[in-house]
mmCIF file of C-alpha atoms in Angstrom:
data_model
loop_
_atom_site.group_PDB
_atom_site.id
_atom_site.type_symbol
_atom_site.label_atom_id
_atom_site.label_comp_id
_atom_site.label_asym_id
_atom_site.label_seq_id
_atom_site.Cartn_x
_atom_site.Cartn_y
_atom_site.Cartn_z
ATOM 1 C CA THR A 936 8.476 105.399 -35.150
ATOM 2 C CA GLN A 937 6.772 108.646 -34.229
ATOM 3 C CA LEU A 938 9.357 110.688 -36.064
ATOM 4 C CA GLU A 939 8.740 108.704 -39.242
ATOM 5 C CA LYS A 940 5.031 109.407 -38.938
ATOM 6 C CA LEU A 941 5.696 113.128 -38.522
ATOM 7 C CA VAL A 942 7.937 113.185 -41.609
ATOM 8 C CA ALA A 943 5.351 111.286 -43.645
ATOM 9 C CA LEU A 944 2.601 113.610 -42.481
ATOM 10 C CA LYS A 945 4.657 116.660 -43.379
ATOM 11 C CA GLU A 946 5.396 115.316 -46.888
ATOM 12 C CA LYS A 947 1.678 114.806 -47.478
ATOM 13 C CA GLY A 948 1.028 118.417 -46.483
ATOM 14 C CA GLY A 949 -0.715 117.609 -43.226
ATOM 15 C CA LEU A 950 1.770 119.686 -41.172
ATOM 16 C CA THR A 951 3.338 123.027 -41.727
ATOM 17 C CA GLN A 952 7.028 123.585 -41.062
ATOM 18 C CA GLU A 953 6.274 125.349 -37.757
ATOM 19 C CA GLU A 954 4.016 122.522 -36.598
ATOM 20 C CA PHE A 955 6.596 119.902 -37.618
ATOM 21 C CA GLN A 956 9.406 121.648 -35.687
ATOM 22 C CA ALA A 957 7.199 122.046 -32.596
ATOM 23 C CA GLN A 958 6.176 118.386 -32.495
ATOM 24 C CA LYS A 959 9.768 117.248 -33.188
ATOM 25 C CA GLU A 960 11.062 119.325 -30.253
ATOM 26 C CA LYS A 961 8.354 117.828 -28.060
ATOM 27 C CA LEU A 962 9.464 114.302 -29.077
ATOM 28 C CA ILE A 963 13.080 115.143 -28.278
ATOM 29 C CA GLN A 964 12.121 116.520 -24.891
ATOM 30 C CA ASP A 965 10.038 113.423 -24.097
ATOM 31 C CA HIS A 966 12.977 111.204 -25.096
ATOM 32 C CA GLN A 967 15.359 113.085 -22.796
ATOM 33 C CA GLU A 968 12.937 112.692 -19.910
ATOM 34 C CA ASN A 969 12.434 108.995 -20.671
ATOM 35 C CA PRO A 970 15.772 107.453 -21.917
ATOM 36 C CA ARG A 971 14.189 104.017 -22.460
ATOM 37 C CA GLU A 972 12.543 105.278 -25.628
ATOM 38 C CA GLU A 973 14.296 104.925 -28.942
ATOM 39 C CA LYS A 974 17.097 107.359 -29.761
ATOM 40 C CA ILE A 975 16.142 110.133 -32.204
ATOM 41 C CA GLN A 976 18.789 111.642 -34.411
ATOM 42 C CA GLN A 977 18.561 115.386 -34.353
ATOM 43 C CA GLN A 978 20.602 115.951 -37.496
ATOM 44 C CA ASN A 979 19.101 115.139 -40.898
ATOM 45 C CA PRO A 980 16.026 113.274 -39.563
ATOM 46 C CA GLU A 981 14.617 112.788 -43.057
ATOM 47 C CA GLU A 982 17.808 110.974 -44.231
ATOM 48 C CA SER A 983 17.814 108.786 -41.133
ATOM 49 C CA VAL A 984 14.239 107.774 -41.806
ATOM 50 C CA ARG A 985 15.029 106.856 -45.417
ATOM 51 C CA GLN A 986 18.019 104.660 -44.419
ATOM 52 C CA ALA A 987 16.277 102.898 -41.565
ATOM 53 C CA PRO A 988 14.252 100.396 -43.674
ATOM 54 C CA ALA A 989 17.333 99.369 -45.721
ATOM 55 C CA LYS A 990 19.390 98.828 -42.553
ATOM 56 C CA ARG A 991 16.642 96.745 -41.018
ATOM 57 C CA ASN A 992 16.319 94.618 -44.172
ATOM 58 C CA GLY A 993 20.098 94.023 -44.311
ATOM 59 C CA PHE A 994 20.183 93.040 -40.652
ATOM 60 C CA ARG A 995 17.260 90.683 -41.167
ATOM 61 C CA LYS A 996 19.063 89.013 -44.085
ATOM 62 C CA PHE A 997 22.173 88.602 -41.915
ATOM 63 C CA LEU A 998 20.118 87.039 -39.141
ATOM 64 C CA GLY A 999 18.502 84.754 -41.701
ATOM 65 C CA ILE A 1000 21.869 83.527 -42.964
ATOM 66 C CA VAL A 1001 23.236 82.992 -39.454
ATOM 67 C CA GLY A 1002 20.019 81.345 -38.353
ATOM 68 C CA GLY A 1003 20.081 79.029 -41.366
ATOM 69 C CA ALA A 1004 23.678 78.016 -40.660
ATOM 70 C CA VAL A 1005 22.882 77.381 -36.991
ATOM 71 C CA ALA A 1006 19.844 75.331 -37.987
ATOM 72 C CA ILE A 1007 21.929 73.207 -40.372
ATOM 73 C CA LEU A 1008 24.563 72.613 -37.678
ATOM 74 C CA LEU A 1009 21.909 71.673 -35.118
ATOM 75 C CA LEU A 1010 20.205 69.342 -37.590
ATOM 76 C CA PHE A 1011 23.573 67.716 -38.373
ATOM 77 C CA SER A 1012 24.229 67.320 -34.659
ATOM 78 C CA LEU A 1013 20.829 65.728 -34.040
ATOM 79 C CA CYS A 1014 21.209 63.324 -36.978
ATOM 80 C CA THR A 1015 24.774 62.220 -36.270
ATOM 81 C CA GLY A 1016 25.130 62.741 -32.544
ATOM 82 C CA GLU A 1017 28.425 64.577 -33.167
ATOM 83 C CA ASP A 1018 29.593 68.095 -32.459
ATOM 84 C CA PRO A 1019 29.639 69.771 -35.912
ATOM 85 C CA VAL A 1020 31.913 72.628 -34.865
ATOM 86 C CA ASN A 1021 34.594 70.369 -33.451
ATOM 87 C CA GLN A 1022 34.244 68.068 -36.454
ATOM 88 C CA MET A 1023 34.743 71.000 -38.850
ATOM 89 C CA LEU A 1024 37.855 72.034 -36.956
ATOM 90 C CA ASP A 1025 39.146 68.457 -37.029
ATOM 91 C CA GLU A 1026 38.480 68.223 -40.767
ATOM 92 C CA MET A 1027 40.299 71.507 -41.366
ATOM 93 C CA GLU A 1028 43.296 70.220 -39.409
ATOM 94 C CA THR A 1029 43.200 66.915 -41.296
ATOM 95 C CA THR A 1030 43.015 68.786 -44.592
ATOM 96 C CA VAL A 1031 46.095 70.839 -43.731
ATOM 97 C CA ILE A 1032 48.033 67.699 -42.763
ATOM 98 C CA ALA A 1033 46.892 65.942 -45.940
ATOM 99 C CA MET A 1034 47.995 68.911 -48.046
ATOM 100 C CA GLU A 1035 51.431 68.860 -46.399
ATOM 101 C CA LYS A 1036 51.787 65.142 -47.192
ATOM 102 C CA LEU A 1037 50.607 65.726 -50.761
ATOM 103 C CA ILE A 1038 53.139 68.505 -51.292
ATOM 104 C CA LYS A 1039 55.920 66.271 -49.955
ATOM 105 C CA GLN A 1040 54.855 63.444 -52.282
ATOM 106 C CA LEU A 1041 54.837 65.775 -55.281
ATOM 107 C CA ALA A 1042 58.256 67.104 -54.281
ATOM 108 C CA GLU A 1043 59.559 63.536 -54.157
ATOM 109 C CA ILE A 1044 58.178 62.843 -57.637
ATOM 110 C CA PHE A 1045 59.863 66.016 -58.881
ATOM 111 C CA LYS A 1046 63.214 64.996 -57.365
ATOM 112 C CA LYS A 1047 62.943 61.404 -58.578
ATOM 113 C CA THR A 1048 62.153 62.344 -62.163
ATOM 114 C CA ARG A 1049 64.890 64.975 -62.124
ATOM 115 C CA ASN A 1050 67.506 62.504 -60.842
ATOM 116 C CA THR A 1051 66.362 59.885 -63.361
ATOM 117 C CA ALA A 1052 66.703 62.425 -66.182
ATOM 118 C CA ARG A 1053 70.199 63.356 -64.954
ATOM 119 C CA PHE A 1054 71.274 59.718 -65.076
ATOM 120 C CA LEU A 1055 69.841 59.284 -68.572
ATOM 121 C CA LEU A 1056 71.512 62.456 -69.861
ATOM 122 C CA GLY A 1057 74.824 61.530 -68.271
ATOM 123 C CA ASN A 1058 74.942 58.185 -70.045
ATOM 124 C CA ILE A 1059 73.866 59.172 -73.563
ATOM 125 C CA PHE A 1060 76.117 62.220 -73.934
ATOM 126 C CA ASP A 1061 78.018 60.481 -76.766
ATOM 127 C CA PHE A 1062 74.981 58.856 -78.392
ATOM 128 C CA ASP A 1063 73.908 60.061 -81.835
ATOM 129 C CA PRO A 1064 70.593 58.447 -82.848
ATOM 130 C CA ALA A 1065 71.316 58.938 -86.541
ATOM 131 C CA VAL A 1066 74.475 56.810 -86.258
ATOM 132 C CA ASP A 1067 74.374 54.729 -83.063
ATOM 133 C CA TYR A 1068 70.709 53.716 -82.799
ATOM 134 C CA VAL A 1069 70.335 49.919 -82.518
ATOM 135 C CA LYS A 1070 67.427 48.186 -84.244
ATOM 136 C CA TYR A 1071 64.825 46.509 -82.065
ATOM 137 C CA GLU A 1072 65.669 43.059 -83.441
ATOM 138 C CA GLU A 1073 69.260 43.384 -82.214
ATOM 139 C CA LEU A 1074 68.388 44.290 -78.625
ATOM 140 C CA LYS A 1075 68.762 41.902 -75.706
ATOM 141 C CA PRO A 1076 65.603 40.522 -74.039
ATOM 142 C CA ILE A 1077 66.181 42.781 -71.027
ATOM 143 C CA ASP A 1078 66.268 45.804 -73.339
ATOM 144 C CA LYS A 1079 63.104 44.724 -75.119
ATOM 145 C CA PHE A 1080 61.392 44.223 -71.772
ATOM 146 C CA ALA A 1081 62.364 47.763 -70.733
ATOM 147 C CA LEU A 1082 60.789 49.156 -73.917
ATOM 148 C CA HIS A 1083 57.697 47.038 -73.295
ATOM 149 C CA LYS A 1084 57.381 48.592 -69.818
ATOM 150 C CA LEU A 1085 57.858 52.045 -71.359
ATOM 151 C CA ASN A 1086 55.027 51.335 -73.798
ATOM 152 C CA LYS A 1087 52.745 50.346 -70.926
ATOM 153 C CA VAL A 1088 53.409 53.490 -68.898
ATOM 154 C CA ILE A 1089 52.852 55.718 -71.956
ATOM 155 C CA ALA A 1090 49.479 54.056 -72.541
ATOM 156 C CA GLU A 1091 48.578 54.369 -68.853
ATOM 157 C CA ILE A 1092 49.516 58.058 -68.655
ATOM 158 C CA THR A 1093 47.703 58.860 -71.910
ATOM 159 C CA GLU A 1094 44.540 57.209 -70.613
ATOM 160 C CA ALA A 1095 44.826 59.090 -67.308
ATOM 161 C CA PHE A 1096 44.993 62.435 -69.128
ATOM 162 C CA GLU A 1097 42.094 61.588 -71.439
ATOM 163 C CA ASN A 1098 39.926 60.677 -68.419
ATOM 164 C CA TYR A 1099 41.118 63.682 -66.347
ATOM 165 C CA GLU A 1100 42.413 61.287 -63.674
ATOM 166 C CA PHE A 1101 45.533 63.258 -62.896
ATOM 167 C CA TYR A 1102 46.312 61.365 -59.693
ATOM 168 C CA LYS A 1103 46.845 58.248 -61.829
ATOM 169 C CA TYR A 1104 49.328 60.236 -63.909
ATOM 170 C CA PHE A 1105 51.458 60.953 -60.845
ATOM 171 C CA GLN A 1106 51.184 57.371 -59.614
ATOM 172 C CA ALA A 1107 52.262 55.966 -62.972
ATOM 173 C CA LEU A 1108 55.094 58.493 -63.288
ATOM 174 C CA GLN A 1109 56.412 57.758 -59.795
ATOM 175 C CA ASN A 1110 56.258 53.976 -60.245
ATOM 176 C CA PHE A 1111 57.949 54.226 -63.617
ATOM 177 C CA ALA A 1112 60.815 56.448 -62.436
ATOM 178 C CA ALA A 1113 61.365 54.696 -59.105
ATOM 179 C CA ASN A 1114 60.675 51.047 -59.941
ATOM 180 C CA ASP A 1115 60.752 50.291 -63.661
ATOM 181 C CA LEU A 1116 63.823 52.440 -64.292
ATOM 182 C CA SER A 1117 65.917 53.226 -61.206
ATOM 183 C CA SER A 1118 65.392 50.060 -59.168
ATOM 184 C CA PHE A 1119 65.342 47.694 -62.116
ATOM 185 C CA TYR A 1120 66.722 48.506 -65.545
ATOM 186 C CA LEU A 1121 69.181 51.281 -64.668
ATOM 187 C CA ASP A 1122 70.530 49.271 -61.761
ATOM 188 C CA ILE A 1123 71.141 46.258 -64.010
ATOM 189 C CA VAL A 1124 72.747 47.995 -67.003
ATOM 190 C CA LYS A 1125 75.290 50.123 -65.128
ATOM 191 C CA ASP A 1126 78.034 47.560 -65.778
ATOM 192 C CA ARG A 1127 77.254 47.540 -69.487
ATOM 193 C CA LEU A 1128 77.412 51.317 -69.613
ATOM 194 C CA TYR A 1129 80.626 51.643 -67.615
ATOM 195 C CA THR A 1130 82.665 48.583 -68.625
ATOM 196 C CA ALA A 1131 81.593 47.634 -72.154
ATOM 197 C CA GLY A 1132 83.418 49.094 -75.147
ATOM 198 C CA LYS A 1133 82.535 52.679 -75.929
ATOM 199 C CA LYS A 1134 81.089 51.781 -79.318
ATOM 200 C CA SER A 1135 80.194 48.175 -78.581
ATOM 201 C CA LEU A 1136 76.804 46.804 -79.573
ATOM 202 C CA SER A 1137 75.993 46.031 -75.937
ATOM 203 C CA ARG A 1138 76.561 49.636 -74.820
ATOM 204 C CA ARG A 1139 74.874 51.185 -77.853
ATOM 205 C CA ALA A 1140 71.833 48.920 -77.357
ATOM 206 C CA CYS A 1141 71.568 50.077 -73.765
ATOM 207 C CA GLN A 1142 71.967 53.717 -74.830
ATOM 208 C CA THR A 1143 69.179 53.219 -77.371
ATOM 209 C CA VAL A 1144 66.808 52.217 -74.577
ATOM 210 C CA LEU A 1145 67.928 55.131 -72.393
ATOM 211 C CA TYR A 1146 67.440 57.527 -75.308
ATOM 212 C CA GLU A 1147 63.874 56.316 -75.889
ATOM 213 C CA ASN A 1148 63.092 56.581 -72.181
ATOM 214 C CA LEU A 1149 64.393 60.153 -72.029
ATOM 215 C CA GLN A 1150 62.399 61.191 -75.109
ATOM 216 C CA ALA A 1151 59.227 59.776 -73.557
ATOM 217 C CA LEU A 1152 59.899 61.073 -70.044
ATOM 218 C CA VAL A 1153 60.474 64.674 -71.097
ATOM 219 C CA ARG A 1154 57.234 64.674 -73.114
ATOM 220 C CA VAL A 1155 55.020 63.255 -70.372
ATOM 221 C CA LEU A 1156 56.480 65.803 -67.946
ATOM 222 C CA THR A 1157 55.653 68.771 -70.187
ATOM 223 C CA PRO A 1158 51.901 69.204 -69.434
ATOM 224 C CA VAL A 1159 52.384 69.210 -65.651
ATOM 225 C CA MET A 1160 56.029 70.223 -65.055
ATOM 226 C CA PRO A 1161 56.905 72.309 -68.131
ATOM 227 C CA HIS A 1162 59.818 74.146 -66.501
ATOM 228 C CA GLN A 1163 61.534 70.904 -65.512
ATOM 229 C CA ALA A 1164 60.828 69.404 -68.933
ATOM 230 C CA GLU A 1165 62.306 72.424 -70.685
ATOM 231 C CA ASP A 1166 65.347 72.351 -68.379
ATOM 232 C CA ILE A 1167 65.942 68.696 -69.332
ATOM 233 C CA TRP A 1168 65.450 69.461 -73.007
ATOM 234 C CA GLN A 1169 67.916 72.356 -73.048
ATOM 235 C CA ASN A 1170 70.549 70.013 -71.577
ATOM 236 C CA THR A 1171 69.844 67.280 -74.121
ATOM 237 C CA PRO A 1172 72.556 66.934 -76.812
ATOM 238 C CA GLU A 1173 71.702 68.829 -79.973
ATOM 239 C CA CYS A 1174 71.810 65.698 -82.132
ATOM 240 C CA GLN A 1175 69.034 64.135 -79.993
ATOM 241 C CA ARG A 1176 66.560 67.035 -80.270
ATOM 242 C CA GLY A 1177 65.566 66.432 -83.866
ATOM 243 C CA GLY A 1178 65.740 70.145 -84.653
ATOM 244 C CA LEU A 1179 63.147 70.961 -81.976
ATOM 245 C CA GLU A 1180 64.063 74.213 -80.243
ATOM 246 C CA SER A 1181 61.709 73.757 -77.270
ATOM 247 C CA ILE A 1182 60.032 70.679 -75.845
ATOM 248 C CA LEU A 1183 56.853 72.758 -75.536
ATOM 249 C CA LEU A 1184 56.567 72.497 -79.326
ATOM 250 C CA ALA A 1185 56.819 68.694 -79.347
ATOM 251 C CA ASP A 1186 53.982 66.298 -80.127
ATOM 252 C CA TRP A 1187 52.660 63.915 -77.507
ATOM 253 C CA VAL A 1188 54.537 60.633 -77.214
ATOM 254 C CA GLY A 1189 52.723 57.614 -78.622
ATOM 255 C CA VAL A 1190 52.750 53.871 -78.097
ATOM 256 C CA LYS A 1191 54.889 51.855 -80.543
ATOM 257 C CA GLU A 1192 53.237 48.577 -81.418
ATOM 258 C CA GLU A 1193 56.536 46.842 -82.226
ATOM 259 C CA TRP A 1194 57.609 47.279 -78.612
ATOM 260 C CA ASN A 1195 54.677 45.314 -77.233
ATOM 261 C CA ALA A 1196 56.020 42.004 -75.924
ATOM 262 C CA PRO A 1197 53.512 40.519 -73.448
ATOM 263 C CA GLU A 1198 55.350 37.183 -73.525
ATOM 264 C CA LEU A 1199 58.268 38.891 -71.761
ATOM 265 C CA GLU A 1200 56.019 39.786 -68.820
ATOM 266 C CA GLU A 1201 55.751 36.183 -67.660
ATOM 267 C CA THR A 1202 59.390 35.435 -68.449
ATOM 268 C CA PHE A 1203 60.809 38.325 -66.465
ATOM 269 C CA ALA A 1204 58.341 37.859 -63.635
ATOM 270 C CA LYS A 1205 60.025 34.493 -62.996
ATOM 271 C CA ILE A 1206 63.531 35.883 -63.490
ATOM 272 C CA LEU A 1207 62.909 38.801 -61.130
ATOM 273 C CA LYS A 1208 61.466 36.439 -58.534
ATOM 274 C CA THR A 1209 64.721 34.445 -58.680
ATOM 275 C CA ARG A 1210 66.705 37.710 -58.559
ATOM 276 C CA GLU A 1211 64.991 38.624 -55.316
ATOM 277 C CA VAL A 1212 65.976 35.278 -53.784
ATOM 278 C CA VAL A 1213 69.584 35.705 -54.953
ATOM 279 C CA THR A 1214 69.762 39.215 -53.481
ATOM 280 C CA ARG A 1215 68.447 38.030 -50.119
ATOM 281 C CA GLY A 1216 70.948 35.180 -50.176
ATOM 282 C CA ILE A 1217 73.898 37.547 -50.681
ATOM 283 C CA GLU A 1218 72.909 39.961 -47.910
ATOM 284 C CA PRO A 1219 74.100 37.684 -45.014
ATOM 285 C CA LEU A 1220 77.512 37.363 -46.690
ATOM 286 C CA ARG A 1221 77.779 41.123 -46.908
ATOM 287 C CA ALA A 1222 76.612 41.512 -43.306
ATOM 288 C CA GLU A 1223 79.339 39.071 -42.191
ATOM 289 C CA LYS A 1224 81.823 41.052 -44.329
ATOM 290 C CA LYS A 1225 82.790 37.970 -46.316
ATOM 291 C CA VAL A 1226 82.126 39.955 -49.487
ATOM 292 C CA GLY A 1227 82.023 43.672 -50.081
ATOM 293 C CA SER A 1228 79.943 43.744 -53.233
ATOM 294 C CA SER A 1229 77.557 41.376 -54.970
ATOM 295 C CA LEU A 1230 79.937 41.445 -57.954
ATOM 296 C CA GLU A 1231 82.389 39.401 -55.855
ATOM 297 C CA VAL A 1232 79.885 36.543 -55.718
ATOM 298 C CA ALA A 1233 79.202 33.615 -58.074
ATOM 299 C CA VAL A 1234 75.753 32.095 -57.597
ATOM 300 C CA TYR A 1235 74.461 28.593 -58.302
ATOM 301 C CA VAL A 1236 70.697 28.676 -58.641
ATOM 302 C CA LYS A 1237 68.281 25.795 -58.283
ATOM 303 C CA SER A 1238 64.813 26.821 -59.406
ATOM 304 C CA GLU A 1239 61.509 25.420 -60.598
ATOM 305 C CA ASP A 1240 61.769 27.885 -63.505
ATOM 306 C CA LYS A 1241 64.850 26.151 -64.868
ATOM 307 C CA GLU A 1242 63.763 26.389 -68.505
ATOM 308 C CA VAL A 1243 63.256 30.154 -68.367
ATOM 309 C CA LEU A 1244 66.553 30.710 -66.589
ATOM 310 C CA ASN A 1245 68.468 28.516 -69.034
ATOM 311 C CA ALA A 1246 66.959 30.418 -71.974
ATOM 312 C CA ASN A 1247 68.369 33.651 -70.519
ATOM 313 C CA ALA A 1248 71.536 32.169 -68.995
ATOM 314 C CA LYS A 1249 73.854 34.649 -70.752
ATOM 315 C CA ASP A 1250 72.154 37.633 -69.125
ATOM 316 C CA LEU A 1251 71.563 36.225 -65.645
ATOM 317 C CA ALA A 1252 74.842 37.528 -64.215
ATOM 318 C CA ASP A 1253 73.928 41.047 -65.331
ATOM 319 C CA ILE A 1254 70.374 40.747 -64.058
ATOM 320 C CA PHE A 1255 71.461 39.334 -60.678
ATOM 321 C CA ILE A 1256 74.367 41.842 -60.542
ATOM 322 C CA VAL A 1257 76.912 39.108 -59.734
ATOM 323 C CA SER A 1258 80.139 37.983 -61.356
ATOM 324 C CA GLN A 1259 78.759 34.590 -62.449
ATOM 325 C CA ALA A 1260 75.383 32.882 -62.444
ATOM 326 C CA HIS A 1261 74.895 29.142 -62.971
ATOM 327 C CA ILE A 1262 71.802 26.960 -63.031
ATOM 328 C CA ALA A 1263 72.599 23.836 -60.986
ATOM 329 C CA GLU A 1264 71.037 21.365 -58.589
ATOM 330 C CA SER A 1265 73.676 22.132 -55.939
ATOM 331 C CA ALA A 1266 76.900 24.038 -55.416
ATOM 332 C CA PRO A 1267 80.127 22.370 -56.639
ATOM 333 C CA ALA A 1268 82.312 20.558 -54.121
ATOM 334 C CA GLU A 1269 85.073 23.185 -54.343
ATOM 335 C CA VAL A 1270 82.757 25.883 -52.973
ATOM 336 C CA PRO A 1271 83.314 26.228 -49.197
ATOM 337 C CA ALA A 1272 80.316 25.091 -47.182
ATOM 338 C CA ASP A 1273 80.372 28.226 -44.997
ATOM 339 C CA SER A 1274 79.921 30.345 -48.116
ATOM 340 C CA CYS A 1275 76.687 28.648 -49.132
ATOM 341 C CA ARG A 1276 73.309 29.969 -48.077
ATOM 342 C CA TYR A 1277 69.970 28.240 -48.618
ATOM 343 C CA PRO A 1278 66.436 29.601 -48.133
ATOM 344 C CA HIS A 1279 64.448 28.037 -45.290
ATOM 345 C CA GLU A 1280 60.714 27.912 -44.609
ATOM 346 C CA ASP A 1281 60.834 31.119 -42.557
ATOM 347 C CA GLY A 1282 62.279 32.983 -45.540
ATOM 348 C CA ARG A 1283 65.746 33.405 -44.003
ATOM 349 C CA PHE A 1284 68.986 32.138 -45.483
ATOM 350 C CA ARG A 1285 71.279 29.853 -43.485
ATOM 351 C CA GLN A 1286 74.288 27.641 -44.182
#
């Protein structure tokens, strides 16, 4: 600008102070007569001139950033044929919804593991590992299978942590707490825990499995949910802590080779398949109010897996959660015909 030139000329000694003031006043007067010209600051003109280049450079950088962003959006629009602004807004909305779902899922995992731990603690309150622990060889097949499943989930969670795949950790933890424990083993052994003798081998064997599950569960919770893990640990009986004041000081849980029983995988896959059929067969009787509980039912099972079922005949009633379980080609004559249900091709059970 003209004022900048005057200031520069003055600094070089080309103008005296009187000449500088005279020409500055003339510029101000010309600006007042012609308002279209640039505005001249009357106070501290030298400072204004010094700041002007920095302000212009900052504004140019801002325009460059905005222009670059606009160019990227336009290029994206030309390449995809979509409106990038609306797509960004849609993605932001989708992200918020996804985060809400994720938080709900994590809350469910927290509740499920907490409720599972409460059940375990409530049923081993009188269990002292130093006295009541049952050797692996004396456990029932169902107990050994539960420990085998525990081994598998420990290995899966350990691998997930080592590979930084934390989503797999949550998936394995949820499946273990909801399916392997609550919906399967804990559901089956309730009768043993509540009706067997307090110090019987059957109850102590079951408590041994529950104890091992609790010890593993509280340790795998520690890295991600330390407060919940510590809460569980502080409510664990003193005799089960092994002198460990805090679970945060515990070592990581490891896989026990003696618990690996892959042969039980195939065996219990067949038994659980039969259990599902038995459960579906009892449901119509409950719906018709002929029975109130599955424990009021005796089942006669005809299956292609007869050998496997016969080998575990003593435990079938517990596994099916019925009063009696028999392997037979058909129901005895004394069983009323209207109480019998048979699976049909459509999967439904009829008389």
